[in-house]
PDB file of C-alpha atoms in Angstrom:
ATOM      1  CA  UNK A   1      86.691-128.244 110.566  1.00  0.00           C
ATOM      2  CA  UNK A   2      88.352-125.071 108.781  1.00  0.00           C
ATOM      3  CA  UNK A   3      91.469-125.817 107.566  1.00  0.00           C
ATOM      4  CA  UNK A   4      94.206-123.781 105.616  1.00  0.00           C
ATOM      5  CA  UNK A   5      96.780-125.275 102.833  1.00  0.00           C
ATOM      6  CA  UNK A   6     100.404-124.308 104.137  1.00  0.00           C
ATOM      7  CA  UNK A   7     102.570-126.018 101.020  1.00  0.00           C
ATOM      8  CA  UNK A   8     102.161-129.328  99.005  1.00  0.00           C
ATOM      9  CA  UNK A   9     104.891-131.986  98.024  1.00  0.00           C
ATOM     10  CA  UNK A  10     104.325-134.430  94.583  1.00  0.00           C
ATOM     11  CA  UNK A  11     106.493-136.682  93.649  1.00  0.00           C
ATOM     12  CA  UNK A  12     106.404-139.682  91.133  1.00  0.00           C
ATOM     13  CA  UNK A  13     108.173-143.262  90.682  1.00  0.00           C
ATOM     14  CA  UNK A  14     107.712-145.698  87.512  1.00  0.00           C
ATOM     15  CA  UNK A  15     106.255-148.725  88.671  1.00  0.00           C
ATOM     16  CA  UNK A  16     105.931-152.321  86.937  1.00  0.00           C
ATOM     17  CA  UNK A  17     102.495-153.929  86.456  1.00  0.00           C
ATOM     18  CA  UNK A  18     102.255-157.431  87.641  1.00  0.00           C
ATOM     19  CA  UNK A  19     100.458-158.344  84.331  1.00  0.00           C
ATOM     20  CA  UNK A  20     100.336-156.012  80.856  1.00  0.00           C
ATOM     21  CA  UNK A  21      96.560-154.659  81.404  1.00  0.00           C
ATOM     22  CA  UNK A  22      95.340-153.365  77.938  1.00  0.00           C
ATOM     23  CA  UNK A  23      92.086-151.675  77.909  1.00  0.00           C
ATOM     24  CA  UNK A  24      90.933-149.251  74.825  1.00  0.00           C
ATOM     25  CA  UNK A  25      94.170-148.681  72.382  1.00  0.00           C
ATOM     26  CA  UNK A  26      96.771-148.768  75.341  1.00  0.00           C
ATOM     27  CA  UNK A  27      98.537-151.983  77.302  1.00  0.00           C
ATOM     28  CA  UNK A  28      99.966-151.018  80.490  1.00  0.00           C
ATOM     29  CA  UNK A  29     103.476-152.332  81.176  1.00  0.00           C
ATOM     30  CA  UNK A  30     104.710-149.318  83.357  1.00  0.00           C
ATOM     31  CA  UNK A  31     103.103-146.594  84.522  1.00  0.00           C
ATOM     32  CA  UNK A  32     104.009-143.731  86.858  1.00  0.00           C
ATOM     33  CA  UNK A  33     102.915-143.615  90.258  1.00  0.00           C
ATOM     34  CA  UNK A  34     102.226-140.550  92.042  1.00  0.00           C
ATOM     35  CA  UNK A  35     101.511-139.303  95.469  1.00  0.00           C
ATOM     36  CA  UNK A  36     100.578-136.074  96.318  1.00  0.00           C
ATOM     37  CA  UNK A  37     101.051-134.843 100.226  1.00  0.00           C
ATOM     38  CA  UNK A  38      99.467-131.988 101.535  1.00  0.00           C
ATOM     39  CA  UNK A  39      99.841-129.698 104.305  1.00  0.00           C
ATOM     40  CA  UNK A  40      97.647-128.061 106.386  1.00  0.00           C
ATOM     41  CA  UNK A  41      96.725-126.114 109.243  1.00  0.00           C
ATOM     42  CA  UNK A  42      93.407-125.488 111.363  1.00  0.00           C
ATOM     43  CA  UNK A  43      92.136-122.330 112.395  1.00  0.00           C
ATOM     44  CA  UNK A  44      93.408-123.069 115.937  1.00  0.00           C
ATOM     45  CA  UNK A  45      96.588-124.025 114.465  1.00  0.00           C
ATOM     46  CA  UNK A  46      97.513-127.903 114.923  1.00  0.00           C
ATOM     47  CA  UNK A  47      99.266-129.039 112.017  1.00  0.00           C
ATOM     48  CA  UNK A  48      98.399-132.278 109.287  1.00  0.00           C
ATOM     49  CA  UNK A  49     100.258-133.892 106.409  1.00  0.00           C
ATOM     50  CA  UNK A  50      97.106-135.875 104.140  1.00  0.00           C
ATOM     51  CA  UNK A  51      97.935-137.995 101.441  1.00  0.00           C
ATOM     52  CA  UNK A  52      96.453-138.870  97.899  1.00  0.00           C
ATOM     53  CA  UNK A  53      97.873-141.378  95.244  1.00  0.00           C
ATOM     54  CA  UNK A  54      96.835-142.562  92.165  1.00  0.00           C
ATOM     55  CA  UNK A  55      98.980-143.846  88.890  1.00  0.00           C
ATOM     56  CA  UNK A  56      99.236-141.271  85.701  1.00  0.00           C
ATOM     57  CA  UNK A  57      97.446-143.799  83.473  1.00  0.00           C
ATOM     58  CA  UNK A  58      98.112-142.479  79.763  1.00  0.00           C
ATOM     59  CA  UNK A  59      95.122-142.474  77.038  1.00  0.00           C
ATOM     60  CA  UNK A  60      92.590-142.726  80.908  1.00  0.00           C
ATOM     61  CA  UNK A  61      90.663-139.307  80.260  1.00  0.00           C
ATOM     62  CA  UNK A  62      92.170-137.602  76.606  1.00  0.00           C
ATOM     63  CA  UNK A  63      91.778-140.089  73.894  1.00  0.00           C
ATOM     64  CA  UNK A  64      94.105-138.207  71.799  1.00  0.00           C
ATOM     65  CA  UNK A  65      95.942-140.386  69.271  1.00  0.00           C
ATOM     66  CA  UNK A  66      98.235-137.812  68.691  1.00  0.00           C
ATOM     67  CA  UNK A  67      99.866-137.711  71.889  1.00  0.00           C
ATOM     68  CA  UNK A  68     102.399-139.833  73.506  1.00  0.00           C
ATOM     69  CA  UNK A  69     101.718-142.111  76.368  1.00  0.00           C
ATOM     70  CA  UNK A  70     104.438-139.508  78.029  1.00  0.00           C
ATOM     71  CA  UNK A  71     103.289-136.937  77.321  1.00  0.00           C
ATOM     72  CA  UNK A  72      99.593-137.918  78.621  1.00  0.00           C
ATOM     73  CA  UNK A  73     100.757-139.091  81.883  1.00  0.00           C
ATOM     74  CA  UNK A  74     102.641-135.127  81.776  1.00  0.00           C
ATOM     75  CA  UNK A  75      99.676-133.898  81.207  1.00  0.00           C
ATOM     76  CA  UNK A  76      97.629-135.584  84.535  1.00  0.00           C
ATOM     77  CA  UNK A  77     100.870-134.391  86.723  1.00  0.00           C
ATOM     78  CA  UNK A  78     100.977-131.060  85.558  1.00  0.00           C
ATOM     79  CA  UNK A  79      96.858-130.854  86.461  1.00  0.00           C
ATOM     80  CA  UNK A  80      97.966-132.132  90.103  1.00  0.00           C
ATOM     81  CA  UNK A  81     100.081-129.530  90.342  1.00  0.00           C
ATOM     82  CA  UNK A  82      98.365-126.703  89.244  1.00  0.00           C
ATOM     83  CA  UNK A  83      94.803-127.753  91.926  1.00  0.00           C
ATOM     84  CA  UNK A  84      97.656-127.703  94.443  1.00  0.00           C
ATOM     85  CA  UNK A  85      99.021-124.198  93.955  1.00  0.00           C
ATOM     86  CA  UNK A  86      95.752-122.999  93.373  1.00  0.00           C
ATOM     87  CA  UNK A  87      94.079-124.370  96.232  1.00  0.00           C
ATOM     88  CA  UNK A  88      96.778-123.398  98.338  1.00  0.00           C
ATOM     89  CA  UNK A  89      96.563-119.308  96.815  1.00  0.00           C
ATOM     90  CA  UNK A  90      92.418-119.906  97.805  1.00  0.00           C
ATOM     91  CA  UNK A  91      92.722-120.559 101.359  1.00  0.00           C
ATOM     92  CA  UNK A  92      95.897-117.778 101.626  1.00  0.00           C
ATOM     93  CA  UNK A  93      93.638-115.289 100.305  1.00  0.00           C
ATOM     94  CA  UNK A  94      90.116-116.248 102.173  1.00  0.00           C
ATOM     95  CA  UNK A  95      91.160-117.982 104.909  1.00  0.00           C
ATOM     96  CA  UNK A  96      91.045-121.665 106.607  1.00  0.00           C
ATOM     97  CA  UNK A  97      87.693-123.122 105.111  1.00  0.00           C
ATOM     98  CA  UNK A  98      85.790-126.494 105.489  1.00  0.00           C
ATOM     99  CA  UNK A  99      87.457-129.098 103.208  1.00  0.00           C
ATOM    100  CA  UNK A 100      84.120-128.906 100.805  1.00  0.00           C
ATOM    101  CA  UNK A 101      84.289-125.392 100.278  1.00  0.00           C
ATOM    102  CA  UNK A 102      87.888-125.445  99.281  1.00  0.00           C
ATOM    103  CA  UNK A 103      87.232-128.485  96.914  1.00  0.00           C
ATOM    104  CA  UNK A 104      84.354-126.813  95.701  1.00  0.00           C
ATOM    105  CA  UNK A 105      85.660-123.446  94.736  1.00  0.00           C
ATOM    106  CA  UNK A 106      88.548-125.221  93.284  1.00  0.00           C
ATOM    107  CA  UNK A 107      86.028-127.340  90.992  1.00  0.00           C
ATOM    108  CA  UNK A 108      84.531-124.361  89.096  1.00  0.00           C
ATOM    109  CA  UNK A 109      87.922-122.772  89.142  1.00  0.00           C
ATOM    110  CA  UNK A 110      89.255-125.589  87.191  1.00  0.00           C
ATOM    111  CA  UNK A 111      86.576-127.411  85.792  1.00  0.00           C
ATOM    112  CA  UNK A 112      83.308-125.649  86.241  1.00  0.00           C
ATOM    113  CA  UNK A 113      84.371-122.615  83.890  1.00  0.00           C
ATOM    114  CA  UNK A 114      85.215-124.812  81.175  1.00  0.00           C
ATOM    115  CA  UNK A 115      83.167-126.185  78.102  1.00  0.00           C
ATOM    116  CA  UNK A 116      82.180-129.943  79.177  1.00  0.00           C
ATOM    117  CA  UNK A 117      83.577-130.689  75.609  1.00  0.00           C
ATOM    118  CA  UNK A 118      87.328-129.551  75.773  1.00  0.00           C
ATOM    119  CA  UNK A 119      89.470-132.823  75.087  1.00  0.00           C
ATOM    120  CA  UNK A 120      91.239-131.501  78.879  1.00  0.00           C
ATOM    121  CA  UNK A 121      88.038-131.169  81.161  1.00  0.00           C
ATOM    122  CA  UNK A 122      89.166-134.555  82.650  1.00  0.00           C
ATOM    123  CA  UNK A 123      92.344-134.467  83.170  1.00  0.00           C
ATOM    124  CA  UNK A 124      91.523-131.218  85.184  1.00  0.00           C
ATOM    125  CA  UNK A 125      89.284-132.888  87.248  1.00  0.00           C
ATOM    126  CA  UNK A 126      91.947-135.632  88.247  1.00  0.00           C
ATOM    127  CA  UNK A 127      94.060-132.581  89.270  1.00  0.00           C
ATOM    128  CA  UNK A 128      91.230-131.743  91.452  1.00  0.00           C
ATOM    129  CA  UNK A 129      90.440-135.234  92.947  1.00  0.00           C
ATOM    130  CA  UNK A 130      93.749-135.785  93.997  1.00  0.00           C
ATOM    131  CA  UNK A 131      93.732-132.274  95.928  1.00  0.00           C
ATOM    132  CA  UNK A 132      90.474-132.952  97.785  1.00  0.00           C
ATOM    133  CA  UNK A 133      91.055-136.526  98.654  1.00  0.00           C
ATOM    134  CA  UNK A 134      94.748-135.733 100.232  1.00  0.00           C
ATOM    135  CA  UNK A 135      92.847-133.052 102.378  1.00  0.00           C
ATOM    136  CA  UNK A 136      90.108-135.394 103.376  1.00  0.00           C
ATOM    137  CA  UNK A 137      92.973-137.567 104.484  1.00  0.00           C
ATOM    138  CA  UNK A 138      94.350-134.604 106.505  1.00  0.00           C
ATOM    139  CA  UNK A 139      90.845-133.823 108.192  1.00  0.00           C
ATOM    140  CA  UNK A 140      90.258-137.322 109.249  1.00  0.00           C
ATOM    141  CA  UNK A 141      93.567-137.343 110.731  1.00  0.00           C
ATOM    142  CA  UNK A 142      93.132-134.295 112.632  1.00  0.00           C
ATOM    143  CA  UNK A 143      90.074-135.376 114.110  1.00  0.00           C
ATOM    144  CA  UNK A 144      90.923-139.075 114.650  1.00  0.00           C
ATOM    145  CA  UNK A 145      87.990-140.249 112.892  1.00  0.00           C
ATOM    146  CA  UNK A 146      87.729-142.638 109.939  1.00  0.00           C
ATOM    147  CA  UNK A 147      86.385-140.691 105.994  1.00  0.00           C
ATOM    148  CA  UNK A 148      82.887-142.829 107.049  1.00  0.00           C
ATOM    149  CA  UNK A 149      82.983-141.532 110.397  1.00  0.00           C
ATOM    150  CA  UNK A 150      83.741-138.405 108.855  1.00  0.00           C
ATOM    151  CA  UNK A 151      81.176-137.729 106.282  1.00  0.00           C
ATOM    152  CA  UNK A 152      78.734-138.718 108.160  1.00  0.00           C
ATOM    153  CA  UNK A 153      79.406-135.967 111.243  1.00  0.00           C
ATOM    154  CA  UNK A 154      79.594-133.365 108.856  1.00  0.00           C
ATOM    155  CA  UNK A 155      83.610-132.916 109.112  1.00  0.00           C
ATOM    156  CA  UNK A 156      84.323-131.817 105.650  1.00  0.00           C
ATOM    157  CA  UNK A 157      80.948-129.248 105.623  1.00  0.00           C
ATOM    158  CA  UNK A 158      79.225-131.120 102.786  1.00  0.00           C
ATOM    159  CA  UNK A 159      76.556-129.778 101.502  1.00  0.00           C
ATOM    160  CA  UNK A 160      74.854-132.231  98.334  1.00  0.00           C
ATOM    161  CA  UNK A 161      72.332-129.477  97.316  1.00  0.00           C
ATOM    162  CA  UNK A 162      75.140-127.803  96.179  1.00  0.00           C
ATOM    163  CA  UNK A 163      76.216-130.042  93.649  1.00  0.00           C
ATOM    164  CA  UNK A 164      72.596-131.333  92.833  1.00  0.00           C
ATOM    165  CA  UNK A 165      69.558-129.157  93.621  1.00  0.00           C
ATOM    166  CA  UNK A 166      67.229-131.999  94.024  1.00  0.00           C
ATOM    167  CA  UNK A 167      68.529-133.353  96.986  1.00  0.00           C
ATOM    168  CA  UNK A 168      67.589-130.646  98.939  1.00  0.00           C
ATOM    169  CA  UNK A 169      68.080-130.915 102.993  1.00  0.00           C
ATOM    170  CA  UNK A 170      69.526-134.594 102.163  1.00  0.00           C
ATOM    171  CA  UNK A 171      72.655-135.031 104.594  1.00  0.00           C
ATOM    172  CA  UNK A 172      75.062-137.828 104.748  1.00  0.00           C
ATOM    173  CA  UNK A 173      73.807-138.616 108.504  1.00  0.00           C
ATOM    174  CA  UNK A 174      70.854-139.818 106.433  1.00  0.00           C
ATOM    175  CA  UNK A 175      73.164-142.766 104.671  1.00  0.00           C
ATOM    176  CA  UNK A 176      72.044-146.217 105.167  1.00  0.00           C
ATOM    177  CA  UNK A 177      74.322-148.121 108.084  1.00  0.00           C
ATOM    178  CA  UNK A 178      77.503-148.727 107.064  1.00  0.00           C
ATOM    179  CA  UNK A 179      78.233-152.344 105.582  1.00  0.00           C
ATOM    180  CA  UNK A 180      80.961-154.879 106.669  1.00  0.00           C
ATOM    181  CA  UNK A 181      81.186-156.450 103.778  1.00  0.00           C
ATOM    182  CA  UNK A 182      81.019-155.191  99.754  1.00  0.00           C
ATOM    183  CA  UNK A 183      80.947-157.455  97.033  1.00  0.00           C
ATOM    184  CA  UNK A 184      84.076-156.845  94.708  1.00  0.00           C
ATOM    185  CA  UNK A 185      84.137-156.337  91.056  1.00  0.00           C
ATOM    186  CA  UNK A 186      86.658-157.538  88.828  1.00  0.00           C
ATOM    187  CA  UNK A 187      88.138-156.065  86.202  1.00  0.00           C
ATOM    188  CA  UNK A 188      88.938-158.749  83.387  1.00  0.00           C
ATOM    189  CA  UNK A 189      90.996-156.817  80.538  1.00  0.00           C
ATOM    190  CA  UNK A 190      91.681-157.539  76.454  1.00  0.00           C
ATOM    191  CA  UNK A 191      95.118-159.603  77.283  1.00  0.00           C
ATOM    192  CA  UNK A 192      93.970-161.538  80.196  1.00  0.00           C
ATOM    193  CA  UNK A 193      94.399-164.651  79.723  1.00  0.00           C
ATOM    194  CA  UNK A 194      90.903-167.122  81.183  1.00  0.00           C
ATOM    195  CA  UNK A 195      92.427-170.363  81.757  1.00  0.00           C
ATOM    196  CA  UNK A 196      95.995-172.254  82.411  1.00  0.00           C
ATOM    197  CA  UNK A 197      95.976-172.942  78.689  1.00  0.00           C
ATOM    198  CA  UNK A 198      95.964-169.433  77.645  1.00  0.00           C
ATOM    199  CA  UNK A 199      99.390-168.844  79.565  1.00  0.00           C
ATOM    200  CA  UNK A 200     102.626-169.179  77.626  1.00  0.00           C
ATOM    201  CA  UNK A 201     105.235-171.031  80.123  1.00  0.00           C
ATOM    202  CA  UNK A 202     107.388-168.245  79.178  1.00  0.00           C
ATOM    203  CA  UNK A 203     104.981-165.840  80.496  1.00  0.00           C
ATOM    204  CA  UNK A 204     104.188-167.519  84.190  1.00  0.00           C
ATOM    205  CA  UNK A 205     104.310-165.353  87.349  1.00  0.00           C
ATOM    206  CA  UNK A 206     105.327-167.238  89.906  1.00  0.00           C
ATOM    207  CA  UNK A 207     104.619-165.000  92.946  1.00  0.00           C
ATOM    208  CA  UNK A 208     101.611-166.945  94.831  1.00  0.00           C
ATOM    209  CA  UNK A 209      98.904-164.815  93.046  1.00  0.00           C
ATOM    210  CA  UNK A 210      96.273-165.580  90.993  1.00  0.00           C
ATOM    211  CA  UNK A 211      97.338-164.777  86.906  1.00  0.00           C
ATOM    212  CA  UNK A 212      94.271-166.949  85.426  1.00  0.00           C
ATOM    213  CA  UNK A 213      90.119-165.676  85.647  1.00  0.00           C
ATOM    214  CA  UNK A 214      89.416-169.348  86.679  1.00  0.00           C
ATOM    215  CA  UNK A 215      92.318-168.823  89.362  1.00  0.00           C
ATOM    216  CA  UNK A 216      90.981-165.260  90.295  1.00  0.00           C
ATOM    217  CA  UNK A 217      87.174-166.739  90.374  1.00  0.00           C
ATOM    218  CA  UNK A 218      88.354-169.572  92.908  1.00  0.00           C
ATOM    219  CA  UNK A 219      90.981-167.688  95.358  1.00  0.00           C
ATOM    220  CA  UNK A 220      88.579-164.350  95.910  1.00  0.00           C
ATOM    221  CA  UNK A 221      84.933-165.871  94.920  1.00  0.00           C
ATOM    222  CA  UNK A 222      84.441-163.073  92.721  1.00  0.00           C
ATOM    223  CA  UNK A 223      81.014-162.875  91.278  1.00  0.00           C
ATOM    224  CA  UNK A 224      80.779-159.340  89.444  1.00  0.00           C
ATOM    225  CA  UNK A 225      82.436-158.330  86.579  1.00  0.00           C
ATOM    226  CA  UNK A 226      83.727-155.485  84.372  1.00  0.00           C
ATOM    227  CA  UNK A 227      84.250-156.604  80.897  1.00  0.00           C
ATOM    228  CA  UNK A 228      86.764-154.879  78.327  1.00  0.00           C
ATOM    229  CA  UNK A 229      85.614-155.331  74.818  1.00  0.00           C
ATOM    230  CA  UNK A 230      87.327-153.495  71.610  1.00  0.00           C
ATOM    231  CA  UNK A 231      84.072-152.805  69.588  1.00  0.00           C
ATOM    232  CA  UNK A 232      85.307-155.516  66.625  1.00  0.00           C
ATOM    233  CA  UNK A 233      82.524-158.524  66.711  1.00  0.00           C
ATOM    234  CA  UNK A 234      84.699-160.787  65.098  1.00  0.00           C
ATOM    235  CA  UNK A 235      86.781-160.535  68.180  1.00  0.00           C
ATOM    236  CA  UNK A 236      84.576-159.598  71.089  1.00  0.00           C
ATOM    237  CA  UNK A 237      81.877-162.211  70.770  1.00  0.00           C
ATOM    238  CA  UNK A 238      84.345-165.407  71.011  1.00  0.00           C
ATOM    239  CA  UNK A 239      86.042-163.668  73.709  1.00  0.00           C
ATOM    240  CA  UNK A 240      82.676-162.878  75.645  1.00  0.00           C
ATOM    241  CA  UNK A 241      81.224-166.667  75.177  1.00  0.00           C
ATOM    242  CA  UNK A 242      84.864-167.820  76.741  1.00  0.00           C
ATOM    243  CA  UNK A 243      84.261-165.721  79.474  1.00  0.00           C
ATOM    244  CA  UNK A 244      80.780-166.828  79.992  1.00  0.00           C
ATOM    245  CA  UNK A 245      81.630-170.634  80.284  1.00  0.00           C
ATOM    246  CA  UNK A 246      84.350-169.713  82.746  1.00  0.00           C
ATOM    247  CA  UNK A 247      82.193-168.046  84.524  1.00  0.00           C
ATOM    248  CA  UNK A 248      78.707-170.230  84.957  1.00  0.00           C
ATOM    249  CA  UNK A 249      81.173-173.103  85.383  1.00  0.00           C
ATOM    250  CA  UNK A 250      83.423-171.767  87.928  1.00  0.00           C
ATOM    251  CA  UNK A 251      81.471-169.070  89.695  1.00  0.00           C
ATOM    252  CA  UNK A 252      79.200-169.876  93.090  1.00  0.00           C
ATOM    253  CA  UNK A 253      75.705-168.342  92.848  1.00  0.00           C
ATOM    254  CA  UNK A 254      73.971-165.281  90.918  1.00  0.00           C
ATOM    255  CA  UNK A 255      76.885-163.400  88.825  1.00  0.00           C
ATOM    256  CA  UNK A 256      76.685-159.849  87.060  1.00  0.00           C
ATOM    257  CA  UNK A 257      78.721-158.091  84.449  1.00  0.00           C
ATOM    258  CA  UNK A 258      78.266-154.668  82.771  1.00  0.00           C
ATOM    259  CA  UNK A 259      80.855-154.236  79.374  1.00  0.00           C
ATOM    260  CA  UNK A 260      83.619-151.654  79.041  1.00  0.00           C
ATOM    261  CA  UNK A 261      84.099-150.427  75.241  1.00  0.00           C
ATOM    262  CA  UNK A 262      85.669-146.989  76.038  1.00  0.00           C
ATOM    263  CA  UNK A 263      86.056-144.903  72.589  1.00  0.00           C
ATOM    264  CA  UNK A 264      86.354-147.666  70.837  1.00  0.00           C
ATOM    265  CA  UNK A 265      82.630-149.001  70.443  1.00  0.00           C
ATOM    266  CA  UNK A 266      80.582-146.014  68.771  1.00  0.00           C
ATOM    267  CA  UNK A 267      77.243-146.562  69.111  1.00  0.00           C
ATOM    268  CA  UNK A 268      75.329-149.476  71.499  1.00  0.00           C
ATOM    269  CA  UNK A 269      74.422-151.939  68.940  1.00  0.00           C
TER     270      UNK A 269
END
C-alpha cells in the first residue's frame, strides 16, 4: 500500500498516575499524555485518519540533570512534531510510498545522520516512532486487516535486510504462528509498596485495583518481572530479598526477573 501524508493533528492533556511510579532519579505523579493523528491518502485516493499515543515521560531518553521535568517532556513533543512535518514534506515531494519507506527515510533523516552519542538521538527517535506507528494504524485501517495480519502480507513493504544485512531474504510471512496467549511482565518500581503493611491508610486507593505486588501477583498470576533498583547496595539488596519472598511465596510455578538500574548503576558488579 502507497500512501501519502495530507496534514497531522497533536495534541496533549496532563494526566494523573494511579500510583507515584519512580524509576531512575524521577517519580511520576503527572505526566502529559499525547496523541498524535495522522492523515493520509492512497495513491487511488481513499482517505485514513491513524493514531499513535504515548505519555511525554521526563528524564525517559536524556538523563540530563540540568533540565526540568518540563522542559524534557517539551523536548519529546517538539521531536513529534518535527517527524510529522517532515514526513509529511517527504511524501509531498516523492510521492505516496509504502509505510516502511516513509518511516525509513524519515529514520536517517532524523536519527541516522546523527552521532549515536548526542544526549538527543533518543528523543528523536520517539519523534519518529510515534510517526510510523500512527501510519501503521492508518494502513491497517485502510485495508481492514489487523498490524499481525498486516506485517505478515507485506502491507507496510518491509524489508528487514534493510535494517540488518544478515537477515537477508528473511520476510515476516516466515514468523512463527501467531500466539493467543503472552505471558505478561510486570513492572515493580522503587516506591511500590510489596505488601498491605507497606501501605499508609492515608495512602489507600480504593478503586477495585490491585495497589500491593502480593495483590498484583494474585489478581493477574503474574510470573515475570522487571525490577527497578537505584545502584546503592545498602538499599537495593533488602529491597530485592523482600521481593524475592513475595514472590516464591505467592507466585504459581517457574518465575523470571531481569533488573532495571537505568543511569544510575555504573558498571555490572
Amino acid at each position: 500500500m502507497f500512501l501519502r501524508i495530507l496534514e497531522h493533528r497533536f495534541v496533549q492533556r496532563s494526566i494523573q498516575t494511579r500510583l507515584p511510579f519512580k524509576f531512575g532519579v524521577q517519580i511520576l505523579r503527572d505526566v502529559p499524555l499525547a496523541e498524535l493523528k495522522i492523515e493520509v491518502e492512497t495513491a487511488d485516493g481513499r482517505r485514513e485518519m491513524g493514531r499513535a499515543g504515548d505519555l511525554l515521560v521526563p528524564k525517559w531518553f536524556e538523563k540530563n540533570p540540568g533540565r526540568t521535568p518540563e522542559e524534557d517532556s517539551m523536548a519529546l513533543a517538539a521531536s513529534v512534531e518535527r517527524a510529522a512535518d517532515l514526513a509529511r514534506e517527504l511524501t509531498v515531494t516523492a510521492g505516496p510510498h509504502p509505510v516502511f519507506d516513509i518511516a525509513e527515510v524519515l529514520r536517517i533523516e532524523r536519527v541516522g545522520s546523527r552521532n549515536h552519542g548526542d544526549a538527543d538521538v533518543l528523543v528523536r527517535g520517539f519523534g519518529v516512532a510515534m510517526v510510523e506507528r500512527a501510519i501503521i494504524d492508518a494502513a491497517c485501517r485502510l485495508a481492514e486487516v489487523s498490524f499481525d495480519q498486516g506485517i505478515r502480507g507485506d502491507l507496510f513493504g518491509f524489508q528487514a535486510r534493510r535494517l540488518v544485512a544478515e537477515t537477508g531474504d528473511w520476510s515476516p510471512a516466515m514468523l512463527p504462528a501467531r500466539l493467543d496467549r503472552l505471558p505478561v511482565r510486570h513492572t515493580i518500581g522503587m516506591l511500590d509498596p510489596l505488601t498491605d503493611d507497606d501501605v499508609d491508610p492515608g495512602d489507600r486507593v480504593d478503586d477495585g485495583l490491585p495497589q500491593t505486588l502480593v495483590q498484583d501477583i494474585r489478581r493477574y498470576g503474574l510470573r515475570r518481572f522487571k525490577i527497578k533498583i537505584c545502584g546503592e547496595r545498602e538499599l537495593d539488596e533488602p529491597r530485592l530479598r523482600a521481593i524475592a519472598a513475595v514472590v516464591s511465596r505467592h507466585a504459581d510455578g517457574d518465575t523470571a526477573f531481569t533488573l532495571d538500574g537505568n543511569e544510575q548503576c555504573v558498571d555490572l558488579d
